[in-house]
């Protein structure tokens, strides 16, 4: 593919790797947001769901590997980038946290009911 065409096609898109919002990673390992805002070991499926809920129209690429961890195929998503990348990452992390809490709540009620 022509390099110029690839850049034109991605000009309005932002690549988001799971490591960018992973609180178990250091900044050196690729985390891009503050530790207290990040989420522990986010999955690509969680990133996709969070991006959809934020209206970012994600385009997943599950077979890709982050350059720093080329052996680990975590995948990434391409999202529409109208805001700063850091704001998008913070929004995604908080939405993933919200999704996890909503999934834990029914399980916790079920466990409490059984006691």
C-alpha positions as MATLAB code, in Angstrom:
seq = 'XXXXXXXXXXXXXXXXXXXXXXXXXXXXXXXXXXXXXXXXXXXXXXXXXXXXXXXXXXXXXXXXXXXXXXXXXXXXXXXXXXXXXXXXXXXXXXXXXXXXXXXXXXXXXXXXXXX';
ca = [
       0.000    0.000    0.000;
       1.199    3.496   -0.781;
       2.501    5.275    2.371;
       0.746    8.513    1.469;
      -2.599    6.757    1.096;
      -2.208    4.989    4.463;
      -1.518    8.291    6.222;
      -4.486   10.008    4.570;
      -6.753    7.141    5.543;
      -5.660    7.279    9.207;
      -5.453   11.041    9.613;
      -8.763   11.251   11.499;
      -8.234    7.928   13.324;
      -6.302    7.167   16.495;
      -4.731    3.798   17.328;
      -5.533    2.577   20.840;
      -3.582   -0.377   22.226;
      -4.832   -2.054   25.452;
      -1.464   -1.323   27.093;
      -2.235    2.430   26.911;
      -4.843    2.095   29.701;
      -3.326   -0.876   31.592;
      -2.619   -0.005   35.237;
      -0.423   -3.096   35.620;
       2.070   -1.602   33.134;
       4.606    1.155   33.683;
       4.920    4.240   31.511;
       8.054    2.676   30.058;
       6.055   -0.425   29.117;
       3.527    1.716   27.252;
       0.895    3.007   29.686;
      -0.229    6.487   28.601;
      -2.540    7.574   31.418;
      -2.042    8.065   35.173;
      -1.909    4.874   37.236;
      -4.961    5.772   39.342;
      -7.090    6.184   36.195;
      -5.958    3.010   34.403;
      -7.604   -0.410   34.573;
      -5.932   -3.721   35.345;
      -5.229   -5.871   32.264;
      -7.897   -4.556   29.862;
      -8.976   -6.934   27.108;
      -9.515   -5.897   23.501;
     -13.197   -6.836   23.796;
     -13.560   -4.405   26.724;
     -11.871   -1.645   24.716;
     -14.238   -2.281   21.809;
     -17.318   -2.200   24.044;
     -16.159    0.968   25.818;
     -15.409    2.695   22.506;
     -18.845    1.740   21.157;
     -20.547    3.135   24.257;
     -18.594    6.377   23.829;
     -19.627    6.591   20.168;
     -16.064    6.311   18.845;
     -16.893    3.748   16.108;
     -14.023    1.323   16.838;
     -12.358   -0.684   14.077;
     -10.636   -3.649   15.795;
      -7.504   -5.374   14.557;
      -7.176   -8.397   16.896;
      -4.110   -9.945   15.241;
      -1.776   -6.977   15.788;
       1.016   -6.887   18.361;
       2.264   -3.741   20.080;
       5.808   -3.044   18.827;
       7.296   -3.207   22.335;
       5.732   -6.652   22.923;
       5.835   -8.091   19.409;
       5.337  -11.673   20.683;
       2.023  -10.859   22.419;
      -0.819  -10.290   19.948;
      -3.126   -8.072   22.012;
      -4.689   -6.294   19.053;
      -5.683   -2.635   18.838;
      -8.628   -0.497   17.837;
      -8.821    2.477   15.520;
     -11.227    5.172   16.730;
     -12.386    8.513   15.424;
     -10.193   11.159   16.984;
     -12.017   14.437   17.476;
     -10.479   15.070   20.924;
      -6.974   14.775   22.348;
      -5.742   11.196   22.572;
      -5.236   11.488   26.340;
      -8.884   12.506   26.846;
     -10.048    9.571   24.745;
      -7.851    7.171   26.753;
      -9.158    8.498   30.073;
     -12.730    8.161   28.790;
     -12.103    4.588   27.662;
     -10.525    3.615   30.999;
     -13.407    5.050   33.011;
     -15.954    3.350   30.732;
     -14.163   -0.013   31.106;
     -14.240    0.432   34.885;
     -17.971    1.204   34.664;
     -18.574   -1.896   32.500;
     -16.694   -4.107   34.959;
     -18.645   -2.728   37.922;
     -21.974   -3.295   36.168;
     -21.007   -6.920   35.512;
     -19.816   -7.469   39.093;
     -22.968   -6.069   40.720;
     -25.334   -8.895   39.624;
     -22.759  -11.519   40.620;
     -22.310   -9.955   44.048;
     -26.081   -9.869   44.606;
     -26.295  -13.512   43.574;
     -23.503  -14.471   46.001;
     -25.074  -12.487   48.864;
     -28.449  -14.087   48.183;
     -26.963  -17.570   48.562;
     -25.615  -16.882   52.072;
];
